[in-house]
CSV table of C-alpha atoms in Angstrom, one decimal:
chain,number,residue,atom,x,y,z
D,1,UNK,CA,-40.6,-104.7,-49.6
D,2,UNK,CA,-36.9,-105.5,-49.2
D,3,UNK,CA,-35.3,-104.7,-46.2
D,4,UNK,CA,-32.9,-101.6,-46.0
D,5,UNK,CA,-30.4,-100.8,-44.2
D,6,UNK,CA,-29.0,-96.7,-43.0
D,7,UNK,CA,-27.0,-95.5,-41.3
D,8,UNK,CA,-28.8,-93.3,-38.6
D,9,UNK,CA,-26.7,-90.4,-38.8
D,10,UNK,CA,-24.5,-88.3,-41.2
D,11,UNK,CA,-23.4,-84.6,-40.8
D,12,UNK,CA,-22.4,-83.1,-44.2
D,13,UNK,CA,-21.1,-79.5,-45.0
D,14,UNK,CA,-23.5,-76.7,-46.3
D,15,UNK,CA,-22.4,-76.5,-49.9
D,16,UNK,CA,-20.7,-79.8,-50.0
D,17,UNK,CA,-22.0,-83.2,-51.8
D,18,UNK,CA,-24.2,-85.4,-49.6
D,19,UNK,CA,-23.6,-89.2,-50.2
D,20,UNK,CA,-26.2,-90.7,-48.4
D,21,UNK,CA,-25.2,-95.0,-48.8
D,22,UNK,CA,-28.3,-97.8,-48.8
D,23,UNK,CA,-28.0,-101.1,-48.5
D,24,UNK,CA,-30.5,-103.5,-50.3
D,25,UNK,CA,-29.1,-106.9,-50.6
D,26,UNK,CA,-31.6,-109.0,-50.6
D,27,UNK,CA,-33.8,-106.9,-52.8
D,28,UNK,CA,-35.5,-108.5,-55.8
D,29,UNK,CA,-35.1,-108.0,-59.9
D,30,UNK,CA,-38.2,-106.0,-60.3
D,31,UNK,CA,-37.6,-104.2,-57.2
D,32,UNK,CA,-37.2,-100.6,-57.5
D,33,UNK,CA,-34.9,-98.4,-54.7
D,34,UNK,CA,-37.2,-95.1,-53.6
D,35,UNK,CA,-35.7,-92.7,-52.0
D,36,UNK,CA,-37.9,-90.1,-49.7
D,37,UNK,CA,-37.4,-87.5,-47.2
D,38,UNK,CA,-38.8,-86.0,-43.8
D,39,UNK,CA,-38.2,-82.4,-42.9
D,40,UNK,CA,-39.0,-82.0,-39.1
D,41,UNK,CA,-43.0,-81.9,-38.5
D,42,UNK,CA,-43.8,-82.1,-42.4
D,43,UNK,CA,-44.6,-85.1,-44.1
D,44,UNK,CA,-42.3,-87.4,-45.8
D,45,UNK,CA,-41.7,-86.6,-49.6
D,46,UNK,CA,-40.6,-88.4,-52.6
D,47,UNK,CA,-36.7,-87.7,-53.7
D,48,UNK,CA,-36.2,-90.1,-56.6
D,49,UNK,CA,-36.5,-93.6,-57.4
D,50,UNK,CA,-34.9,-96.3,-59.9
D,51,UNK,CA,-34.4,-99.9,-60.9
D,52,UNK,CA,-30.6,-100.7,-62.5
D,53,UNK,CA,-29.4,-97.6,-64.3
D,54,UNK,CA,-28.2,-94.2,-62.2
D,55,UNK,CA,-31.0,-91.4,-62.3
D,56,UNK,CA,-31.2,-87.7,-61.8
D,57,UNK,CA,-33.9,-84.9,-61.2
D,58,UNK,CA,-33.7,-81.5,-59.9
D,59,UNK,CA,-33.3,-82.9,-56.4
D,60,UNK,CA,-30.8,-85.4,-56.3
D,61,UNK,CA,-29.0,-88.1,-57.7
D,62,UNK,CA,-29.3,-91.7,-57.4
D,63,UNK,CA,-26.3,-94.3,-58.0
D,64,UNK,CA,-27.5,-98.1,-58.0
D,65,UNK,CA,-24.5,-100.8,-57.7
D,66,UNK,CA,-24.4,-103.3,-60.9
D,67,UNK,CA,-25.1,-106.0,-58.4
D,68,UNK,CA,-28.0,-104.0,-56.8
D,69,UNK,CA,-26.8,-104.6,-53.5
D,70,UNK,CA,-26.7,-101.4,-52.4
D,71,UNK,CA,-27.0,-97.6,-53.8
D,72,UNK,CA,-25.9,-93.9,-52.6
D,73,UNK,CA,-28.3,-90.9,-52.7
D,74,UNK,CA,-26.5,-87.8,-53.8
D,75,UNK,CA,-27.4,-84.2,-52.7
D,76,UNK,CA,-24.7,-82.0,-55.3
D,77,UNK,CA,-24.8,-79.1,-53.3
D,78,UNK,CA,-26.4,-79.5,-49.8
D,79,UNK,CA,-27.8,-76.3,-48.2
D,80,UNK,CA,-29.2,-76.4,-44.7
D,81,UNK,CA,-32.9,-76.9,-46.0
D,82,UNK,CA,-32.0,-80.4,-46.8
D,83,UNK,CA,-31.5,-81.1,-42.8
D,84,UNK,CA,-33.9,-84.1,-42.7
D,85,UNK,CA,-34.0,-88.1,-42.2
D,86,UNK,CA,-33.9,-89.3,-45.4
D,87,UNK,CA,-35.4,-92.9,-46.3
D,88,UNK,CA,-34.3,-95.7,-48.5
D,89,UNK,CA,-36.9,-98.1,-49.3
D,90,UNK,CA,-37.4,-101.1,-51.8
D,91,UNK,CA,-40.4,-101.8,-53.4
D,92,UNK,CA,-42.3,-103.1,-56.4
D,93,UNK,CA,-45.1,-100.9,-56.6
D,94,UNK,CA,-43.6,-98.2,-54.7
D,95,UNK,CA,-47.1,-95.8,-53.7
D,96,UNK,CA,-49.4,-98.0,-55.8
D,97,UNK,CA,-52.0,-99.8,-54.3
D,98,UNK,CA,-50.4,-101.0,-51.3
D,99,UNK,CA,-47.9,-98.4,-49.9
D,100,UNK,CA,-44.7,-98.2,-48.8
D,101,UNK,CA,-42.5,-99.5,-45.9
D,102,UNK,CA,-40.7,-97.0,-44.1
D,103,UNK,CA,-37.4,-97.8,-42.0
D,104,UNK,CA,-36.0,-95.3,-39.8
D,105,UNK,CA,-33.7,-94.1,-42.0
D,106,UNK,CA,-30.6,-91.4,-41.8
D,107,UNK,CA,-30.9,-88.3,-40.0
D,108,UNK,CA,-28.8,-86.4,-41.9
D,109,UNK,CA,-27.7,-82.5,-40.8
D,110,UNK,CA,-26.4,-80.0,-42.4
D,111,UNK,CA,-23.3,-77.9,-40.6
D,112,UNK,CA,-22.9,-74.0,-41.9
S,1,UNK,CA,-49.6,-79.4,-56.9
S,2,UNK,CA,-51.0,-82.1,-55.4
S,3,UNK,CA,-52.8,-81.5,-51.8
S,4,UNK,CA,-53.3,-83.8,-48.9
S,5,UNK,CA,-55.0,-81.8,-46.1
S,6,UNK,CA,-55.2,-83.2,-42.9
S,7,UNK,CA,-58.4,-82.0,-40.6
S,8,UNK,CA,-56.2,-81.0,-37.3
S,9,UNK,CA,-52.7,-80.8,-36.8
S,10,UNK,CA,-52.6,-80.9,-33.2
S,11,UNK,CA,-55.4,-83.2,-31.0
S,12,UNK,CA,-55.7,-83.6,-27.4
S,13,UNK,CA,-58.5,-86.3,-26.3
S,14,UNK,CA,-59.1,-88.6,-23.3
S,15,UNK,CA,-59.2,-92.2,-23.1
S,16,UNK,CA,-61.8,-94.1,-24.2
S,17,UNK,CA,-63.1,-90.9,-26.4
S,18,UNK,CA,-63.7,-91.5,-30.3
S,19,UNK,CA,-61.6,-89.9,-32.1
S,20,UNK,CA,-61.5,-88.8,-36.3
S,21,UNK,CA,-58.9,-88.3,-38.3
S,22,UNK,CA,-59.9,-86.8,-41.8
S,23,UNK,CA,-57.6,-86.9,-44.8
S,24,UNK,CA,-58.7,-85.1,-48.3
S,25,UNK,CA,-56.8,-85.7,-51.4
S,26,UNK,CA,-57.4,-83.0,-54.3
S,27,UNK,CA,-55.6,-85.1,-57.2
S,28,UNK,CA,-58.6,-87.9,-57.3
S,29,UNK,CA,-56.1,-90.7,-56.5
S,30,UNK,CA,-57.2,-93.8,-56.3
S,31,UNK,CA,-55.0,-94.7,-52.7
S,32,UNK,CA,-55.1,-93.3,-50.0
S,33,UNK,CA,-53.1,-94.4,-46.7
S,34,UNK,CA,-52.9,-94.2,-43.2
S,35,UNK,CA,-49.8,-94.1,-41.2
S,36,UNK,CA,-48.5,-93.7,-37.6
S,37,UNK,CA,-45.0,-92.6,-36.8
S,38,UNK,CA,-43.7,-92.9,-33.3
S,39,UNK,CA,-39.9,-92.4,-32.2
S,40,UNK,CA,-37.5,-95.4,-33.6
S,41,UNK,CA,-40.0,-97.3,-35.0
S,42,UNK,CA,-40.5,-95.2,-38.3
S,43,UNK,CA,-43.6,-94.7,-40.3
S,44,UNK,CA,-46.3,-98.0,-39.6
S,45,UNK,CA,-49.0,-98.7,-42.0
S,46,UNK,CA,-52.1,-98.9,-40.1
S,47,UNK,CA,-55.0,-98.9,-43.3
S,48,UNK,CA,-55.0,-98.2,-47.0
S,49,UNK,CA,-57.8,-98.0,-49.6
S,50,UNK,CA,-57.5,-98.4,-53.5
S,51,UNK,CA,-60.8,-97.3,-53.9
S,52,UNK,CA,-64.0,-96.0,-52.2
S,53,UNK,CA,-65.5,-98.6,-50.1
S,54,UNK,CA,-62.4,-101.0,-50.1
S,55,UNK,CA,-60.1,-101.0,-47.0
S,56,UNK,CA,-57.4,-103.1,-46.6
S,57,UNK,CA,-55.6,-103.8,-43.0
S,58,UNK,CA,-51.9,-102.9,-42.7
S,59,UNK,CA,-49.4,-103.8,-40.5
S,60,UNK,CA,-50.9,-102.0,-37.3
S,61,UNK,CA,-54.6,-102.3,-37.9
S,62,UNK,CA,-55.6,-103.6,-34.5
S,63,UNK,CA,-57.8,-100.4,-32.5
S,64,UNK,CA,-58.3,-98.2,-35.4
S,65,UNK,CA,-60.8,-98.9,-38.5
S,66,UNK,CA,-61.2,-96.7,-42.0
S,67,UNK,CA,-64.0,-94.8,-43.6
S,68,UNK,CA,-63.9,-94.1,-47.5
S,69,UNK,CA,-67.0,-92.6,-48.4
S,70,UNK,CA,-66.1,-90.5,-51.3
S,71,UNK,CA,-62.7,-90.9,-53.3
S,72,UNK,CA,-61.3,-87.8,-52.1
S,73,UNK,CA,-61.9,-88.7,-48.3
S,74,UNK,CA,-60.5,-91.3,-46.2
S,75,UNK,CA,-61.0,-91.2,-42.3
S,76,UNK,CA,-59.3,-93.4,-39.4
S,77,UNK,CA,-61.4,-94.0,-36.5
S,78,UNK,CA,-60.4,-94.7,-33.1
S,79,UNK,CA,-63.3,-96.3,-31.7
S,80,UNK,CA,-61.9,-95.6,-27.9
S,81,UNK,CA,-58.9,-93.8,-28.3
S,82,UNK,CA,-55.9,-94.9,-25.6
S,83,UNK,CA,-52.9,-93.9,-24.4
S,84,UNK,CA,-50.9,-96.2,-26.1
S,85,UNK,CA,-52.3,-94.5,-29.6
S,86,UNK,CA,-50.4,-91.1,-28.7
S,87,UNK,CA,-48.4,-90.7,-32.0
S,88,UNK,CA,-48.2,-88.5,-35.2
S,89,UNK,CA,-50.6,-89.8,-37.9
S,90,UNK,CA,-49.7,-89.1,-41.4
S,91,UNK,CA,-52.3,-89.5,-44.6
S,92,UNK,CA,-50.9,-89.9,-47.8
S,93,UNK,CA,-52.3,-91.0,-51.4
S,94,UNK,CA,-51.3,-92.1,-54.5
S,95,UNK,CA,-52.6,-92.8,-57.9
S,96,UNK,CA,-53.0,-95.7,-60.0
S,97,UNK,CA,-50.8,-95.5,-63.5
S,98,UNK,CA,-49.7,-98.2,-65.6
S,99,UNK,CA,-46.5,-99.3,-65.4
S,100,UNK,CA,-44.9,-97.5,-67.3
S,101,UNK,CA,-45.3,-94.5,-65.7
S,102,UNK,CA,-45.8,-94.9,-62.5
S,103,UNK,CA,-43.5,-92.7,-60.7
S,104,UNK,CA,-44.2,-95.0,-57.1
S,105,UNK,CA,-44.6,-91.5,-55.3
S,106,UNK,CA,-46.5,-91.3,-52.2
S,107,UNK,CA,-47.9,-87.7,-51.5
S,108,UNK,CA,-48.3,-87.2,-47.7
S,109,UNK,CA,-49.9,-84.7,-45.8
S,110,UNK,CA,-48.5,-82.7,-43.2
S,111,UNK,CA,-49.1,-85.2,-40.4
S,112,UNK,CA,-51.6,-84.8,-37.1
S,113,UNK,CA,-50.7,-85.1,-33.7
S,114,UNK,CA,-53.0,-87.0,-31.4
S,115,UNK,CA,-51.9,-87.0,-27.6
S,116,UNK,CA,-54.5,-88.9,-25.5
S,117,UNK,CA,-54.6,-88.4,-22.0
């Protein structure tokens, strides 16, 4: 998997746009960006993942640089639910056979 | 929606005890995993299994082993459990797709914690 790198912290306000950056520069072609998150005592749990172009779901938003050097997880409209630490990770498989590696990702908190 | 139930949530055992750890899947993936998360070192791969009977070592492997029996089960052992395996222990799986829809998503459970004493 290629390594990541977070920052460990963000604070964001409740109702605001969460931009949570990633950087990926030594990841691969066919290396896709995953994005997952960990509420406090609950297991980690898949956001969103791509490859080159931008995707969207009903969570979030993900915007990969043209280069792929480096992308930005996007919560529209964060409410305080969405206090978590929130992962980035590069993989080719992502789950499949062989899992995933975690970093330590972002602790990111939500102020009212 | 897709279930991963871990046996125990909380676990308190002494050293050199045997411990289990039981993880059941209701989705009939194919993986399963085992992690252990401990503070600022993230989520460590310690034994995964693409199908029953087959194990595969991690990146933490040493003092554990794996048990897949039946596709829907997949056990870490600790043969004699020590303080230095205190942690949070998380199970997840995953199915096999092709390609072209395979989403890469991990379903976890909701982690349990092992003190050993």
């Amino acid at each position: 998997d290629a390594k990541t790198t977070q920052p460990p912290s963000m604070d964001c306000a409740e109702g605001r746009a969460a931009n949570l950056p990633c950087n990926h520069s030594t990841i691969s072609g066919n290396e896709y960006v995953y994005w997952y998150r960990q509420i406090h005592s609950q297991g980690p749990q898949y956001i969103i993942h791509g490859l080159k172009n931008n995707e969207t779901n009903e969570m979030a938003s993900l915007i990969i640089t043209e280069d792929r050097k480096s992308s930005t997880l996007i919560l529209p409209h964060a409410t305080l639910r969405d206090t978590a630490v929130y992962y980035c990770i590069g993989s080719y498989s992502g789950g499949g056979a062989d899992g995933l590696t975690f970093g330590k990702g972002t602790h990111l908190i939500i102020q009212p | 929606d897709v279930k991963v139930t871990q046996s125990s949530r909380y676990l308190v055992k002494r050293t050199g005890e045997k411990v289990f750890l039981e993880c059941v899947q209701d989705m009939d993936h194919e993986n399963m995993f085992w992690y252990r998360q401990d503070p600022g070192l993230g989520l460590r791969l310690i034994y995964f299994s693409y199908d029953v009977k087959m194990k595969e070592k991690g990146d933490i492997p040493e003092g554990y082993s794996v048990s897949r029996e039946k596709k829907e089960r997949f056990s870490l052992i600790l043969e004699s459990a020590s303080t230095n395996q205190t942690s949070m222990y998380l199970c997840a799986s995953s199915p096999t797709l092709p390609a072209a829809l395979n989403t890469g998503e991990l379903f976890f459970g909701e982690g349990s914690r092992l003190t050993v004493l």
